[in-house]
PDB file of C-alpha atoms in Angstrom:
ATOM      1  CA  UNK R  14      98.130 118.636  76.319  1.00  0.00           C
ATOM      2  CA  UNK R  15     100.475 116.273  74.729  1.00  0.00           C
ATOM      3  CA  UNK R  16      98.606 113.110  72.966  1.00  0.00           C
ATOM      4  CA  UNK R  17     100.090 109.842  74.712  1.00  0.00           C
ATOM      5  CA  UNK R  18      99.752 107.545  71.650  1.00  0.00           C
ATOM      6  CA  UNK R  19      98.416 109.253  69.048  1.00  0.00           C
ATOM      7  CA  UNK R  20      97.134 107.544  65.448  1.00  0.00           C
ATOM      8  CA  UNK R  21      95.924 104.042  66.840  1.00  0.00           C
ATOM      9  CA  UNK R  22      93.937 102.899  64.032  1.00  0.00           C
ATOM     10  CA  UNK R  23      91.496  99.802  63.883  1.00  0.00           C
ATOM     11  CA  UNK R  24      90.443  99.015  59.792  1.00  0.00           C
ATOM     12  CA  UNK R  25      90.386 103.054  59.580  1.00  0.00           C
ATOM     13  CA  UNK R  26      88.038 103.868  62.830  1.00  0.00           C
ATOM     14  CA  UNK R  27      90.622 106.264  65.025  1.00  0.00           C
ATOM     15  CA  UNK R  28      90.871 105.666  68.598  1.00  0.00           C
ATOM     16  CA  UNK R  29      91.327 109.265  70.263  1.00  0.00           C
ATOM     17  CA  UNK R  30      93.649 109.935  72.978  1.00  0.00           C
ATOM     18  CA  UNK R  31      90.623 110.973  75.432  1.00  0.00           C
ATOM     19  CA  UNK R  32      88.872 107.848  74.578  1.00  0.00           C
ATOM     20  CA  UNK R  33      92.498 106.441  76.145  1.00  0.00           C
ATOM     21  CA  UNK R  34      92.547 108.778  78.920  1.00  0.00           C
ATOM     22  CA  UNK R  35      88.906 108.162  80.097  1.00  0.00           C
ATOM     23  CA  UNK R  36      89.628 104.331  80.015  1.00  0.00           C
ATOM     24  CA  UNK R  37      92.824 104.313  81.911  1.00  0.00           C
ATOM     25  CA  UNK R  38      90.626 104.301  85.117  1.00  0.00           C
ATOM     26  CA  UNK R  39      89.549 100.651  84.081  1.00  0.00           C
ATOM     27  CA  UNK R  40      93.211  98.879  84.123  1.00  0.00           C
ATOM     28  CA  UNK R  41      94.814  99.984  87.168  1.00  0.00           C
ATOM     29  CA  UNK R  42      99.044  98.993  87.337  1.00  0.00           C
ATOM     30  CA  UNK R  43     101.796 100.079  89.246  1.00  0.00           C
ATOM     31  CA  UNK R  44     102.558 102.306  86.685  1.00  0.00           C
ATOM     32  CA  UNK R  45     101.176 104.927  84.212  1.00  0.00           C
ATOM     33  CA  UNK R  46     102.447 103.502  80.840  1.00  0.00           C
ATOM     34  CA  UNK R  47     101.357 100.422  81.695  1.00  0.00           C
ATOM     35  CA  UNK R  48      97.563 101.576  82.447  1.00  0.00           C
ATOM     36  CA  UNK R  49      97.495 102.997  78.920  1.00  0.00           C
ATOM     37  CA  UNK R  50      98.675 100.130  77.247  1.00  0.00           C
ATOM     38  CA  UNK R  51      95.772  97.957  79.015  1.00  0.00           C
ATOM     39  CA  UNK R  52      93.913 100.822  78.129  1.00  0.00           C
ATOM     40  CA  UNK R  53      94.622 101.181  74.640  1.00  0.00           C
ATOM     41  CA  UNK R  54      94.793  97.238  74.018  1.00  0.00           C
ATOM     42  CA  UNK R  55      91.220  97.054  75.723  1.00  0.00           C
ATOM     43  CA  UNK R  56      89.693  99.563  72.994  1.00  0.00           C
ATOM     44  CA  UNK R  57      91.733  97.857  70.594  1.00  0.00           C
ATOM     45  CA  UNK R  58      89.915  94.496  71.172  1.00  0.00           C
ATOM     46  CA  UNK R  59      86.652  96.233  71.889  1.00  0.00           C
ATOM     47  CA  UNK R  60      86.554  97.919  68.417  1.00  0.00           C
ATOM     48  CA  UNK R  61      87.066  94.791  66.883  1.00  0.00           C
ATOM     49  CA  UNK R  62      84.801  92.811  68.152  1.00  0.00           C
ATOM     50  CA  UNK R  63      82.416  95.833  67.266  1.00  0.00           C
ATOM     51  CA  UNK R  64      83.240  95.731  63.878  1.00  0.00           C
ATOM     52  CA  UNK R  65      82.994  91.874  63.543  1.00  0.00           C
ATOM     53  CA  UNK R  66      79.535  92.188  65.512  1.00  0.00           C
ATOM     54  CA  UNK R  67      78.391  94.904  62.297  1.00  0.00           C
ATOM     55  CA  UNK R  68      79.465  92.328  59.731  1.00  0.00           C
ATOM     56  CA  UNK R  69      77.871  89.389  60.994  1.00  0.00           C
ATOM     57  CA  UNK R  70      74.576  92.111  61.441  1.00  0.00           C
ATOM     58  CA  UNK R  71      74.595  92.284  64.979  1.00  0.00           C
ATOM     59  CA  UNK R  72      73.908  95.939  64.529  1.00  0.00           C
ATOM     60  CA  UNK R  73      74.941  98.770  62.477  1.00  0.00           C
ATOM     61  CA  UNK R  74      78.575 100.500  62.922  1.00  0.00           C
ATOM     62  CA  UNK R  75      77.030 103.839  63.983  1.00  0.00           C
ATOM     63  CA  UNK R  76      74.328 102.088  66.338  1.00  0.00           C
ATOM     64  CA  UNK R  77      77.506  99.969  68.289  1.00  0.00           C
ATOM     65  CA  UNK R  78      78.373 103.348  70.298  1.00  0.00           C
ATOM     66  CA  UNK R  79      75.336 102.994  72.415  1.00  0.00           C
ATOM     67  CA  UNK R  80      75.282  99.648  74.040  1.00  0.00           C
ATOM     68  CA  UNK R  81      78.914  98.663  72.986  1.00  0.00           C
ATOM     69  CA  UNK R  82      78.920  95.840  75.926  1.00  0.00           C
ATOM     70  CA  UNK R  83      75.562  93.955  74.797  1.00  0.00           C
ATOM     71  CA  UNK R  84      76.809  93.883  71.359  1.00  0.00           C
ATOM     72  CA  UNK R  85      79.793  92.260  72.853  1.00  0.00           C
ATOM     73  CA  UNK R  86      78.296  89.939  74.865  1.00  0.00           C
ATOM     74  CA  UNK R  87      76.102  88.834  72.040  1.00  0.00           C
ATOM     75  CA  UNK R  88      78.726  88.082  69.830  1.00  0.00           C
ATOM     76  CA  UNK R  89      81.127  86.325  72.292  1.00  0.00           C
ATOM     77  CA  UNK R  90      77.819  84.548  73.309  1.00  0.00           C
ATOM     78  CA  UNK R  91      77.234  82.909  69.232  1.00  0.00           C
ATOM     79  CA  UNK R  92      80.919  83.037  68.509  1.00  0.00           C
ATOM     80  CA  UNK R  93      82.612  81.535  71.388  1.00  0.00           C
ATOM     81  CA  UNK R  94      81.460  78.329  72.721  1.00  0.00           C
ATOM     82  CA  UNK R  95      83.153  75.951  75.459  1.00  0.00           C
ATOM     83  CA  UNK R  96      82.537  72.447  76.555  1.00  0.00           C
ATOM     84  CA  UNK R  97      81.654  71.451  80.090  1.00  0.00           C
ATOM     85  CA  UNK R  98      84.622  70.188  81.807  1.00  0.00           C
ATOM     86  CA  UNK R  99      83.084  66.602  82.750  1.00  0.00           C
ATOM     87  CA  UNK R 100      84.107  64.698  86.244  1.00  0.00           C
ATOM     88  CA  UNK R 101      87.068  62.722  85.366  1.00  0.00           C
ATOM     89  CA  UNK R 102      88.942  65.983  84.734  1.00  0.00           C
ATOM     90  CA  UNK R 103      87.406  67.879  87.370  1.00  0.00           C
ATOM     91  CA  UNK R 104      88.688  64.844  89.849  1.00  0.00           C
ATOM     92  CA  UNK R 105      92.316  65.166  87.872  1.00  0.00           C
ATOM     93  CA  UNK R 106      92.552  69.077  88.446  1.00  0.00           C
ATOM     94  CA  UNK R 107      91.728  68.490  91.673  1.00  0.00           C
ATOM     95  CA  UNK R 108      94.203  65.552  92.693  1.00  0.00           C
ATOM     96  CA  UNK R 109      97.123  67.279  91.085  1.00  0.00           C
ATOM     97  CA  UNK R 110      96.202  70.375  93.155  1.00  0.00           C
ATOM     98  CA  UNK R 111      94.672  69.428  96.904  1.00  0.00           C
ATOM     99  CA  UNK R 112      96.746  72.107  98.252  1.00  0.00           C
ATOM    100  CA  UNK R 113      94.241  75.090  96.861  1.00  0.00           C
ATOM    101  CA  UNK R 114      91.203  72.698  98.873  1.00  0.00           C
ATOM    102  CA  UNK R 115      92.220  73.325 102.300  1.00  0.00           C
ATOM    103  CA  UNK R 116      90.260  75.886 104.768  1.00  0.00           C
ATOM    104  CA  UNK R 117      92.335  78.144 106.698  1.00  0.00           C
ATOM    105  CA  UNK R 118      93.650  78.030 109.650  1.00  0.00           C
ATOM    106  CA  UNK R 119      91.824  79.670 112.862  1.00  0.00           C
ATOM    107  CA  UNK R 120      93.714  81.410 115.496  1.00  0.00           C
ATOM    108  CA  UNK R 121      92.705  83.325 118.208  1.00  0.00           C
ATOM    109  CA  UNK R 122      95.180  85.653 118.423  1.00  0.00           C
ATOM    110  CA  UNK R 123      95.830  88.854 120.389  1.00  0.00           C
ATOM    111  CA  UNK R 124      98.330  91.758 119.649  1.00  0.00           C
ATOM    112  CA  UNK R 125      99.830  95.351 120.853  1.00  0.00           C
ATOM    113  CA  UNK R 126     100.178  97.529 118.038  1.00  0.00           C
ATOM    114  CA  UNK R 127     102.561 100.855 118.324  1.00  0.00           C
ATOM    115  CA  UNK R 128     101.200 103.178 115.331  1.00  0.00           C
ATOM    116  CA  UNK R 129     103.421 104.703 112.958  1.00  0.00           C
ATOM    117  CA  UNK R 130     102.195 105.720 109.375  1.00  0.00           C
ATOM    118  CA  UNK R 131     104.693 104.303 106.580  1.00  0.00           C
ATOM    119  CA  UNK R 132     105.738 107.607 105.293  1.00  0.00           C
ATOM    120  CA  UNK R 133     107.130 109.060 108.526  1.00  0.00           C
ATOM    121  CA  UNK R 134     110.514 107.430 109.529  1.00  0.00           C
ATOM    122  CA  UNK R 135     111.085 109.101 112.773  1.00  0.00           C
ATOM    123  CA  UNK R 136     107.631 108.036 114.023  1.00  0.00           C
ATOM    124  CA  UNK R 137     108.107 104.924 112.643  1.00  0.00           C
ATOM    125  CA  UNK R 138     111.719 104.228 114.720  1.00  0.00           C
ATOM    126  CA  UNK R 139     110.070 105.318 117.676  1.00  0.00           C
ATOM    127  CA  UNK R 140     107.172 102.871 117.487  1.00  0.00           C
ATOM    128  CA  UNK R 141     109.764 100.040 116.715  1.00  0.00           C
ATOM    129  CA  UNK R 142     111.951 101.071 119.610  1.00  0.00           C
ATOM    130  CA  UNK R 143     108.330 100.981 121.980  1.00  0.00           C
ATOM    131  CA  UNK R 144     107.720  97.845 120.541  1.00  0.00           C
ATOM    132  CA  UNK R 145     110.965  96.515 121.501  1.00  0.00           C
ATOM    133  CA  UNK R 146     110.902  97.742 124.746  1.00  0.00           C
ATOM    134  CA  UNK R 147     107.369  96.040 125.618  1.00  0.00           C
ATOM    135  CA  UNK R 148     108.571  92.904 124.120  1.00  0.00           C
ATOM    136  CA  UNK R 149     111.916  92.492 126.058  1.00  0.00           C
ATOM    137  CA  UNK R 150     109.143  93.364 129.323  1.00  0.00           C
ATOM    138  CA  UNK R 151     106.809  90.775 128.119  1.00  0.00           C
ATOM    139  CA  UNK R 152     109.413  88.003 127.442  1.00  0.00           C
ATOM    140  CA  UNK R 153     110.528  88.370 131.022  1.00  0.00           C
ATOM    141  CA  UNK R 154     107.070  88.544 132.653  1.00  0.00           C
ATOM    142  CA  UNK R 155     104.953  87.142 130.110  1.00  0.00           C
ATOM    143  CA  UNK R 156     101.825  88.209 132.452  1.00  0.00           C
ATOM    144  CA  UNK R 157     102.218  91.556 131.439  1.00  0.00           C
ATOM    145  CA  UNK R 158     101.256  91.466 127.691  1.00  0.00           C
ATOM    146  CA  UNK R 159      97.379  92.191 128.989  1.00  0.00           C
ATOM    147  CA  UNK R 160      98.041  95.144 130.992  1.00  0.00           C
ATOM    148  CA  UNK R 161     100.640  96.543 128.211  1.00  0.00           C
ATOM    149  CA  UNK R 162      98.339  95.859 125.512  1.00  0.00           C
ATOM    150  CA  UNK R 163      95.664  97.857 127.569  1.00  0.00           C
ATOM    151  CA  UNK R 164      97.930 101.210 128.405  1.00  0.00           C
ATOM    152  CA  UNK R 165      99.816 101.155 125.033  1.00  0.00           C
ATOM    153  CA  UNK R 166      98.363  99.484 121.733  1.00  0.00           C
ATOM    154  CA  UNK R 167      97.133 101.917 119.449  1.00  0.00           C
ATOM    155  CA  UNK R 168      94.062  99.374 118.157  1.00  0.00           C
ATOM    156  CA  UNK R 169      90.546  99.074 119.138  1.00  0.00           C
ATOM    157  CA  UNK R 170      91.132  95.918 120.826  1.00  0.00           C
ATOM    158  CA  UNK R 171      93.161  97.903 123.554  1.00  0.00           C
ATOM    159  CA  UNK R 172      90.160  97.664 126.170  1.00  0.00           C
ATOM    160  CA  UNK R 173      90.208  94.065 125.495  1.00  0.00           C
ATOM    161  CA  UNK R 174      93.546  93.470 126.578  1.00  0.00           C
ATOM    162  CA  UNK R 175      94.752  93.028 122.807  1.00  0.00           C
ATOM    163  CA  UNK R 176      92.176  89.980 121.854  1.00  0.00           C
ATOM    164  CA  UNK R 177      91.286  89.884 118.462  1.00  0.00           C
ATOM    165  CA  UNK R 178      89.070  86.960 118.528  1.00  0.00           C
ATOM    166  CA  UNK R 179      89.495  84.317 115.586  1.00  0.00           C
ATOM    167  CA  UNK R 180      91.103  85.349 112.480  1.00  0.00           C
ATOM    168  CA  UNK R 181      91.156  83.292 109.409  1.00  0.00           C
ATOM    169  CA  UNK R 182      93.400  83.962 105.568  1.00  0.00           C
ATOM    170  CA  UNK R 183      93.067  87.164 104.257  1.00  0.00           C
ATOM    171  CA  UNK R 184      91.202  88.860 107.190  1.00  0.00           C
ATOM    172  CA  UNK R 185      94.474  90.818 108.700  1.00  0.00           C
ATOM    173  CA  UNK R 186      97.711  93.324 106.664  1.00  0.00           C
ATOM    174  CA  UNK R 187      99.515  90.944 104.400  1.00  0.00           C
ATOM    175  CA  UNK R 188     103.228  91.473 106.772  1.00  0.00           C
ATOM    176  CA  UNK R 189     100.884  90.709 109.947  1.00  0.00           C
ATOM    177  CA  UNK R 190      99.606  87.509 108.351  1.00  0.00           C
ATOM    178  CA  UNK R 191     103.062  85.907 106.674  1.00  0.00           C
ATOM    179  CA  UNK R 192     104.132  86.113 110.609  1.00  0.00           C
ATOM    180  CA  UNK R 193     101.300  85.133 111.922  1.00  0.00           C
ATOM    181  CA  UNK R 194     100.681  81.970 109.608  1.00  0.00           C
ATOM    182  CA  UNK R 195     104.215  80.795 110.555  1.00  0.00           C
ATOM    183  CA  UNK R 196     103.353  80.877 114.375  1.00  0.00           C
ATOM    184  CA  UNK R 197     102.531  78.005 116.549  1.00  0.00           C
ATOM    185  CA  UNK R 198     100.011  77.784 119.548  1.00  0.00           C
ATOM    186  CA  UNK R 199     101.269  79.644 122.630  1.00  0.00           C
ATOM    187  CA  UNK R 200     104.277  81.405 120.539  1.00  0.00           C
ATOM    188  CA  UNK R 201     104.388  85.002 120.690  1.00  0.00           C
ATOM    189  CA  UNK R 202     106.399  86.642 118.251  1.00  0.00           C
ATOM    190  CA  UNK R 203     110.322  87.291 118.388  1.00  0.00           C
ATOM    191  CA  UNK R 204     110.475  90.663 116.965  1.00  0.00           C
ATOM    192  CA  UNK R 205     108.166  93.538 116.461  1.00  0.00           C
ATOM    193  CA  UNK R 206     106.027  92.891 113.370  1.00  0.00           C
ATOM    194  CA  UNK R 207     106.256  96.160 110.551  1.00  0.00           C
ATOM    195  CA  UNK R 208     103.556  96.950 108.741  1.00  0.00           C
ATOM    196  CA  UNK R 209     101.612  99.686 106.580  1.00  0.00           C
ATOM    197  CA  UNK R 210      99.688 100.593 110.273  1.00  0.00           C
ATOM    198  CA  UNK R 211     102.902 100.179 112.297  1.00  0.00           C
ATOM    199  CA  UNK R 212     104.398  97.703 114.776  1.00  0.00           C
ATOM    200  CA  UNK R 213     103.127  94.832 116.238  1.00  0.00           C
ATOM    201  CA  UNK R 214     103.939  92.068 118.980  1.00  0.00           C
ATOM    202  CA  UNK R 215     101.517  89.275 118.337  1.00  0.00           C
ATOM    203  CA  UNK R 216     100.594  86.276 120.315  1.00  0.00           C
ATOM    204  CA  UNK R 217      98.642  83.303 119.339  1.00  0.00           C
ATOM    205  CA  UNK R 218      96.807  81.839 122.250  1.00  0.00           C
ATOM    206  CA  UNK R 219      94.906  78.859 119.836  1.00  0.00           C
ATOM    207  CA  UNK R 220      95.557  77.360 116.326  1.00  0.00           C
ATOM    208  CA  UNK R 221      92.982  75.107 114.520  1.00  0.00           C
ATOM    209  CA  UNK R 222      94.849  73.787 111.956  1.00  0.00           C
ATOM    210  CA  UNK R 223      93.094  73.983 108.195  1.00  0.00           C
ATOM    211  CA  UNK R 224      91.359  70.576 106.477  1.00  0.00           C
ATOM    212  CA  UNK R 225      91.732  68.924 103.418  1.00  0.00           C
ATOM    213  CA  UNK R 226      88.101  69.399 101.346  1.00  0.00           C
ATOM    214  CA  UNK R 227      87.007  66.377  99.584  1.00  0.00           C
ATOM    215  CA  UNK R 228      86.539  66.519  96.044  1.00  0.00           C
ATOM    216  CA  UNK R 229      82.763  66.570  96.011  1.00  0.00           C
ATOM    217  CA  UNK R 230      81.580  69.972  97.751  1.00  0.00           C
ATOM    218  CA  UNK R 231      84.299  71.610  95.274  1.00  0.00           C
ATOM    219  CA  UNK R 232      83.867  69.903  92.026  1.00  0.00           C
ATOM    220  CA  UNK R 233      81.593  72.236  91.251  1.00  0.00           C
ATOM    221  CA  UNK R 234      83.869  75.428  91.886  1.00  0.00           C
ATOM    222  CA  UNK R 235      86.295  73.538  89.792  1.00  0.00           C
ATOM    223  CA  UNK R 236      83.999  73.214  87.019  1.00  0.00           C
ATOM    224  CA  UNK R 237      83.236  76.591  86.581  1.00  0.00           C
ATOM    225  CA  UNK R 238      86.763  77.292  86.993  1.00  0.00           C
ATOM    226  CA  UNK R 239      87.812  74.584  83.848  1.00  0.00           C
ATOM    227  CA  UNK R 240      85.166  76.016  81.983  1.00  0.00           C
ATOM    228  CA  UNK R 241      85.986  80.217  82.307  1.00  0.00           C
ATOM    229  CA  UNK R 242      89.966  78.826  81.539  1.00  0.00           C
ATOM    230  CA  UNK R 243      88.758  77.420  78.492  1.00  0.00           C
ATOM    231  CA  UNK R 244      86.734  80.569  77.475  1.00  0.00           C
ATOM    232  CA  UNK R 245      89.424  82.575  78.115  1.00  0.00           C
ATOM    233  CA  UNK R 246      91.625  80.576  75.941  1.00  0.00           C
ATOM    234  CA  UNK R 247      89.121  80.500  73.291  1.00  0.00           C
ATOM    235  CA  UNK R 248      88.278  84.309  73.864  1.00  0.00           C
ATOM    236  CA  UNK R 249      92.348  85.322  73.059  1.00  0.00           C
ATOM    237  CA  UNK R 250      92.682  82.785  70.352  1.00  0.00           C
ATOM    238  CA  UNK R 251      89.455  84.582  68.865  1.00  0.00           C
ATOM    239  CA  UNK R 252      90.882  88.155  69.346  1.00  0.00           C
ATOM    240  CA  UNK R 253      94.332  87.138  67.732  1.00  0.00           C
ATOM    241  CA  UNK R 254      92.334  85.585  64.454  1.00  0.00           C
ATOM    242  CA  UNK R 255      90.050  89.053  64.562  1.00  0.00           C
ATOM    243  CA  UNK R 256      93.570  91.280  64.796  1.00  0.00           C
ATOM    244  CA  UNK R 257      95.320  89.222  62.174  1.00  0.00           C
ATOM    245  CA  UNK R 258      92.647  89.574  59.680  1.00  0.00           C
ATOM    246  CA  UNK R 259      92.778  93.574  60.376  1.00  0.00           C
ATOM    247  CA  UNK R 260      94.400  96.424  59.745  1.00  0.00           C
ATOM    248  CA  UNK R 261      96.024  97.972  62.675  1.00  0.00           C
ATOM    249  CA  UNK R 262      98.553 100.843  62.537  1.00  0.00           C
ATOM    250  CA  UNK R 263      99.937 102.589  65.980  1.00  0.00           C
ATOM    251  CA  UNK R 264      99.389  99.618  68.170  1.00  0.00           C
ATOM    252  CA  UNK R 265     100.900  96.252  68.606  1.00  0.00           C
ATOM    253  CA  UNK R 266      98.269  93.785  70.405  1.00  0.00           C
ATOM    254  CA  UNK R 267      99.783  91.635  73.102  1.00  0.00           C
ATOM    255  CA  UNK R 268      98.520  87.985  73.372  1.00  0.00           C
ATOM    256  CA  UNK R 269      94.605  88.656  74.815  1.00  0.00           C
ATOM    257  CA  UNK R 270      93.698  86.655  77.702  1.00  0.00           C
ATOM    258  CA  UNK R 271      92.124  89.001  80.127  1.00  0.00           C
ATOM    259  CA  UNK R 272      88.207  90.599  80.015  1.00  0.00           C
ATOM    260  CA  UNK R 273      88.616  93.735  77.797  1.00  0.00           C
ATOM    261  CA  UNK R 274      85.752  95.379  79.908  1.00  0.00           C
ATOM    262  CA  UNK R 275      85.748  96.028  83.618  1.00  0.00           C
TER     263      UNK R 275
END
């Protein structure tokens, strides 16, 4: 079997292909080379931290393999400290990011689904035609929506005339949600909506707009978020210092701004 990246060493300690292949599962990515790079980066960073922990007396190098995560946690807890953000900083973040602190709109929705898997082009074409035909019938006779839903929809909501009940953000497929968020109360989708499961006709019975959350209920979340951001920056700087002091061969370390262990 060909090794993806032979010869990675950190101060003389070798990172093997087996280690890389075992680590890949914790780094999902669009392509395997990207996942393997992320895996190698995580292993290099982990080795840098373990070696630092050993040099500071947290553990003996040969003992670190038994419980590396705890040793790394102890090291980082000792070496990295960031202050809690004050209320003024939190309030400034709130004022500059108010759009993040809206409750999700609520929708009372019905739909009719014509099932078709994404890999079956023939089934997709037939489902789209059926959805277009149903939509044309409903546009001429709006009262037919519930009847067609009961007779033709491939969703379990068919028995209820297509009613899905109350829906908020992140409860439906992305393509469905994208159209839904643009619809007003009383509207029906103007054309079939394609998703991974088929084609939908969407009808919005009611829409309740989201509301701006005041500062007080969200200030603790903001404080935790800002502290986490500060910690990540400090972690990245710490790893870059360690990398600068180390002899690393067979791998070039990028900016370390994400957690190394999943």
